[in-house]
Short mmCIF file of C-alpha atoms in Angstrom, two decimals:
data_model
loop_
_atom_site.label_atom_id
_atom_site.label_comp_id
_atom_site.label_asym_id
_atom_site.label_seq_id
_atom_site.Cartn_x
_atom_site.Cartn_y
_atom_site.Cartn_z
CA MET A 1487 -10.59 -13.75 1.49
CA LYS A 1488 -13.82 -11.85 1.01
CA PHE A 1489 -13.57 -8.14 0.26
CA LYS A 1490 -16.57 -7.51 2.50
CA LYS A 1491 -14.51 -8.67 5.46
CA ILE A 1492 -11.77 -6.23 4.55
CA LEU A 1493 -14.33 -3.45 4.16
CA ALA A 1494 -15.85 -4.20 7.54
CA ALA A 1495 -12.45 -4.17 9.19
CA VAL A 1496 -11.56 -0.89 7.53
CA ALA A 1497 -14.82 0.71 8.64
CA ALA A 1498 -14.29 -0.42 12.20
CA MET A 1499 -10.75 0.91 12.26
CA SER A 1500 -11.59 4.27 10.68
CA PHE A 1501 -12.70 5.60 14.04
CA ALA A 1502 -9.25 4.97 15.47
CA VAL A 1503 -6.76 5.67 12.71
CA ALA A 1504 -5.19 8.43 14.74
CA ALA A 1505 -4.24 5.99 17.46
CA LEU A 1506 -0.56 5.11 17.41
CA ALA A 1507 -0.94 1.51 18.57
CA GLY A 1508 -2.97 -0.83 16.37
CA CYS A 1509 -4.75 -3.82 17.82
CA GLY A 1510 -2.73 -6.07 15.50
CA GLY A 1511 0.48 -4.26 16.06
CA GLY A 1512 2.64 -6.83 17.81
CA SER A 1513 3.65 -9.83 15.77
CA GLY A 1514 7.33 -9.18 15.97
CA SER A 1515 9.77 -11.69 14.62
CA SER A 1516 11.47 -12.64 17.86
CA SER A 1517 10.59 -13.19 21.48
CA SER A 1518 9.99 -10.15 23.69
CA SER A 1519 12.47 -11.69 26.11
CA SER A 1520 15.28 -11.24 23.59
CA GLY A 1521 15.90 -7.67 24.68
CA ALA A 1522 16.04 -6.51 21.05
CA LYS A 1523 15.27 -2.86 20.44
CA THR A 1524 11.80 -2.38 19.02
CA LEU A 1525 11.45 -1.26 15.42
CA LYS A 1526 8.37 0.97 15.43
CA VAL A 1527 6.60 0.72 12.08
CA ALA A 1528 3.79 2.92 10.75
CA SER A 1529 1.37 1.71 8.08
CA SER A 1530 -2.08 2.64 6.85
CA ILE A 1531 -3.89 -0.67 7.24
CA ASP A 1532 -6.35 -0.23 4.39
CA PHE A 1533 -4.37 -1.22 1.30
CA ALA A 1534 -4.87 -4.90 0.48
CA PRO A 1535 -2.92 -6.92 -0.48
CA PHE A 1536 -0.08 -4.88 1.06
CA GLU A 1537 -1.59 -4.16 4.47
CA PHE A 1538 -5.03 -5.02 5.84
CA GLN A 1539 -6.76 -6.80 8.71
CA GLU A 1540 -9.53 -9.38 8.69
CA GLU A 1541 -12.10 -9.51 11.47
CA SER A 1542 -10.99 -12.99 12.45
CA GLN A 1543 -7.28 -12.14 12.66
CA LYS A 1544 -5.41 -10.44 15.50
CA ASP A 1545 -2.39 -9.44 13.45
CA TYR A 1546 -2.16 -7.31 10.33
CA GLN A 1547 -1.74 -9.21 7.06
CA GLY A 1548 -0.31 -8.41 3.66
CA PHE A 1549 2.86 -8.30 1.60
CA ASP A 1550 4.26 -5.25 3.39
CA MET A 1551 3.48 -6.72 6.80
CA ASP A 1552 5.28 -9.99 6.06
CA LEU A 1553 8.19 -8.12 4.50
CA ILE A 1554 8.77 -5.70 7.39
CA ARG A 1555 8.61 -8.55 9.90
CA ALA A 1556 11.26 -10.36 7.86
CA VAL A 1557 13.35 -7.18 7.73
CA GLY A 1558 13.05 -6.84 11.50
CA LYS A 1559 14.13 -10.44 11.96
CA GLU A 1560 17.24 -9.87 9.83
CA MET A 1561 18.02 -6.77 11.91
CA GLY A 1562 17.48 -8.64 15.17
CA ARG A 1563 14.74 -6.25 16.25
CA GLU A 1564 11.20 -6.64 17.51
CA VAL A 1565 8.58 -5.24 15.11
CA GLU A 1566 5.71 -3.15 16.42
CA ILE A 1567 3.21 -2.06 13.76
CA GLN A 1568 1.02 1.00 14.28
CA ASN A 1569 -2.04 1.83 12.18
CA ILE A 1570 -2.01 5.47 11.05
CA SER A 1571 -4.00 7.08 8.23
CA PHE A 1572 -1.93 7.49 5.07
CA ASP A 1573 -1.76 11.28 5.19
CA GLY A 1574 -0.52 11.06 8.78
CA LEU A 1575 2.36 8.67 8.13
CA ILE A 1576 5.11 11.15 7.30
CA PRO A 1577 4.10 13.56 10.11
CA ALA A 1578 4.31 10.65 12.56
CA LEU A 1579 7.80 9.83 11.28
CA GLN A 1580 8.92 13.45 11.50
CA ALA A 1581 7.60 13.61 15.08
CA LYS A 1582 9.74 10.52 15.84
CA ASN A 1583 6.70 8.56 16.97
CA VAL A 1584 7.82 5.75 14.64
CA ASP A 1585 11.09 4.58 13.09
CA VAL A 1586 9.97 3.56 9.60
CA ILE A 1587 6.98 3.63 7.26
CA ILE A 1588 5.96 0.74 5.03
CA SER A 1589 2.61 1.33 3.36
CA GLY A 1590 2.82 0.91 -0.39
CA MET A 1591 4.55 4.31 -0.43
CA THR A 1592 5.90 5.44 -3.78
CA ILE A 1593 9.42 6.84 -3.90
CA ASN A 1594 9.21 10.31 -5.44
CA ASP A 1595 11.11 13.59 -5.33
CA GLU A 1596 8.51 15.37 -3.22
CA ARG A 1597 8.65 12.76 -0.46
CA LYS A 1598 12.45 12.63 -0.64
CA GLN A 1599 12.46 16.18 0.69
CA SER A 1600 10.90 14.88 3.93
CA VAL A 1601 12.20 11.32 4.34
CA LEU A 1602 14.95 8.88 3.39
CA PHE A 1603 13.90 5.83 1.39
CA SER A 1604 15.26 2.32 1.31
CA ASP A 1605 16.16 0.65 -1.93
CA PRO A 1606 12.96 -0.12 -3.90
CA TYR A 1607 11.25 -3.32 -2.77
CA TYR A 1608 8.32 -3.46 -5.23
CA GLN A 1609 7.44 -1.93 -8.61
CA SER A 1610 3.84 -0.98 -9.11
CA GLY A 1611 1.87 1.23 -11.50
CA LEU A 1612 -1.47 2.99 -11.68
CA THR A 1613 -4.38 1.27 -13.46
CA MET A 1614 -8.12 1.78 -13.72
CA VAL A 1615 -11.17 -0.13 -12.59
CA VAL A 1616 -14.53 0.62 -14.23
CA ARG A 1617 -17.98 -0.95 -14.19
CA ASP A 1618 -18.15 -4.00 -16.43
CA ASN A 1619 -20.72 -2.39 -18.74
CA GLU A 1620 -18.52 0.69 -19.28
CA GLU A 1621 -17.50 0.95 -22.93
CA SER A 1622 -16.49 4.61 -23.26
CA ILE A 1623 -13.41 4.30 -21.02
CA LYS A 1624 -10.59 2.17 -22.40
CA LYS A 1625 -7.53 4.39 -21.85
CA PHE A 1626 -6.57 7.15 -19.45
CA GLN A 1627 -7.19 9.78 -22.12
CA ASP A 1628 -10.85 8.69 -22.08
CA LEU A 1629 -11.25 10.01 -18.53
CA LYS A 1630 -11.76 13.59 -19.75
CA GLY A 1631 -15.19 14.73 -18.57
CA LYS A 1632 -15.48 11.75 -16.16
CA LYS A 1633 -15.59 11.43 -12.38
CA VAL A 1634 -12.72 9.44 -10.90
CA ALA A 1635 -12.24 8.17 -7.32
CA VAL A 1636 -8.76 8.08 -5.77
CA GLN A 1637 -7.36 7.62 -2.28
CA ILE A 1638 -6.48 10.92 -0.65
CA GLY A 1639 -2.79 11.74 -0.29
CA THR A 1640 -1.59 9.13 -2.80
CA THR A 1641 0.23 9.31 -6.12
CA SER A 1642 -3.03 8.17 -7.71
CA ALA A 1643 -4.59 11.48 -6.63
CA ALA A 1644 -1.62 13.52 -7.84
CA GLU A 1645 -1.41 11.83 -11.26
CA VAL A 1646 -5.14 11.86 -12.05
CA LYS A 1647 -5.27 15.59 -11.27
CA LYS A 1648 -2.81 16.09 -14.14
CA ILE A 1649 -5.34 14.71 -16.65
CA GLU A 1650 -7.29 17.56 -18.21
CA GLY A 1651 -11.02 17.67 -17.66
CA VAL A 1652 -11.24 15.02 -14.93
CA GLU A 1653 -13.38 15.53 -11.82
CA VAL A 1654 -11.37 13.94 -8.99
CA LYS A 1655 -13.09 12.61 -5.89
CA GLU A 1656 -10.62 11.93 -3.05
CA LEU A 1657 -11.72 9.33 -0.52
CA ASN A 1658 -10.11 7.84 2.58
CA THR A 1659 -9.46 4.26 1.48
CA PRO A 1660 -9.40 2.07 -1.64
CA ALA A 1661 -12.48 0.31 -0.24
CA ASP A 1662 -14.34 3.62 -0.23
CA CYS A 1663 -13.31 4.20 -3.85
CA PHE A 1664 -14.63 0.82 -5.01
CA MET A 1665 -17.90 1.33 -3.12
CA GLU A 1666 -18.36 4.71 -4.81
CA LEU A 1667 -17.78 3.12 -8.22
CA LYS A 1668 -20.32 0.35 -7.64
CA ALA A 1669 -22.82 2.90 -6.32
CA GLY A 1670 -22.50 4.92 -9.53
CA GLY A 1671 -20.96 7.98 -7.85
CA VAL A 1672 -17.86 7.88 -10.08
CA ASP A 1673 -17.03 6.47 -13.50
CA ALA A 1674 -13.66 4.94 -12.62
CA VAL A 1675 -11.22 4.20 -9.81
CA VAL A 1676 -7.50 4.78 -10.28
CA ASN A 1677 -5.23 2.92 -7.90
CA ASP A 1678 -2.10 0.80 -7.78
CA ARG A 1679 -2.39 -2.21 -10.03
CA PRO A 1680 -1.92 -4.92 -7.35
CA VAL A 1681 -4.66 -3.34 -5.25
CA ASN A 1682 -7.05 -3.25 -8.20
CA ASP A 1683 -6.21 -6.81 -9.26
CA TYR A 1684 -6.53 -8.11 -5.71
CA TYR A 1685 -9.93 -6.48 -5.30
CA ILE A 1686 -11.30 -8.12 -8.42
CA GLN A 1687 -9.54 -11.49 -8.46
CA LYS A 1688 -9.28 -12.33 -4.77
CA SER A 1689 -12.43 -10.77 -3.34
CA GLY A 1690 -14.92 -12.21 -5.81
CA ALA A 1691 -16.05 -8.72 -6.82
CA THR A 1692 -18.65 -8.59 -9.60
CA GLY A 1693 -19.91 -5.81 -11.82
CA VAL A 1694 -16.47 -4.26 -12.38
CA LYS A 1695 -13.41 -4.85 -14.54
CA ALA A 1696 -9.77 -3.80 -14.50
CA LEU A 1697 -8.18 -2.19 -17.54
CA GLU A 1698 -4.66 -3.12 -18.58
CA GLU A 1699 -3.19 0.26 -19.44
CA LYS A 1700 -0.71 1.68 -16.88
CA LEU A 1701 -0.54 5.40 -16.23
CA THR A 1702 2.78 5.21 -14.37
CA ALA A 1703 5.47 2.84 -13.18
CA GLU A 1704 6.27 3.32 -9.50
CA ASP A 1705 8.79 1.96 -7.02
CA TYR A 1706 7.73 1.39 -3.41
CA GLY A 1707 10.20 2.04 -0.61
CA ILE A 1708 10.48 1.88 3.17
CA ALA A 1709 10.72 5.43 4.58
CA MET A 1710 12.68 6.68 7.58
CA GLY A 1711 13.74 10.02 9.02
CA LYS A 1712 16.03 12.33 7.07
CA ASP A 1713 18.51 12.21 9.94
CA ASN A 1714 18.63 8.41 10.10
CA ALA A 1715 21.08 7.32 7.42
CA GLU A 1716 22.31 4.50 9.67
CA LEU A 1717 18.85 2.97 9.85
CA GLN A 1718 18.52 3.34 6.09
CA LYS A 1719 21.75 1.36 5.69
CA GLN A 1720 20.54 -1.37 8.06
CA VAL A 1721 17.19 -1.71 6.27
CA ASN A 1722 18.89 -1.93 2.88
CA GLU A 1723 21.26 -4.61 4.18
CA ALA A 1724 18.28 -6.59 5.50
CA LEU A 1725 16.43 -6.29 2.18
CA LYS A 1726 19.55 -7.48 0.34
CA LYS A 1727 19.81 -10.53 2.59
CA LEU A 1728 16.14 -11.38 2.04
CA HIS A 1729 16.70 -11.37 -1.71
CA GLU A 1730 19.84 -13.48 -1.39
CA ASN A 1731 18.37 -16.12 0.92
CA GLY A 1732 15.12 -16.48 -1.04
CA GLU A 1733 12.82 -15.22 1.70
CA TYR A 1734 11.72 -12.23 -0.38
CA ASP A 1735 10.65 -14.52 -3.23
CA LYS A 1736 8.63 -16.65 -0.80
CA ILE A 1737 6.78 -13.61 0.52
CA PHE A 1738 6.20 -12.32 -3.02
CA ALA A 1739 4.80 -15.66 -4.19
CA LYS A 1740 2.44 -15.82 -1.20
CA TRP A 1741 0.68 -12.61 -2.25
CA PHE A 1742 1.25 -12.25 -6.00
CA GLY A 1743 2.21 -15.69 -7.29
CA GLU A 1744 5.54 -16.83 -8.66
CA LYS A 1745 7.60 -14.19 -10.44
CA LYS A 1746 7.49 -14.45 -14.21
#
């Protein structure tokens, strides 16, 4: 897919991120006539290849989207996906507007104070993207004295702020970060490795390059309310079944290639 299409979709949706029902929200795993209880899912649909929407597609696409639909199917529940800005995800869960969050969300101690997490379903890590003629930045320690773009409310923002002497610019979406880099407004973008790799390899982006060094190793989890241990158990059982029956591996291969 072309990254410009993703960017256009993100721009169009930015005016409505506060809305609790996304235009691609349906796409449950079973018929609405089944009578299954709806699993209300919140996601910030701006994080390719985990969650995004192309102009030509009605439903949301991405690894997380396919995975949560498969989880819903194993649970025998309809899946309704709502597009909410990343910093509004946990408040929406706490307000009981949704049942679960899946949005490339890192499991960490701070978030554990507010939500329960499923077992990890993906391991990521933070990497850098710089302009292809950039020679002074090769490692994270080289960011001292540089301007760095990150997505607001993410672990990328929190970790980069720990690096001494870095000027951090927090933007709404990864697409905004990459645009700022290409425009010369920042010297580097720090984001989750699959997002950076997808941007460069799948979108045909030119003028930039990804660096190999990882700042962190992170586990992604599905979040649910602190008072919903039963739902946590059900989600974990569904994830276990998807690993056992091979469906998880099929979804993984679709977006990231065969596991090595």
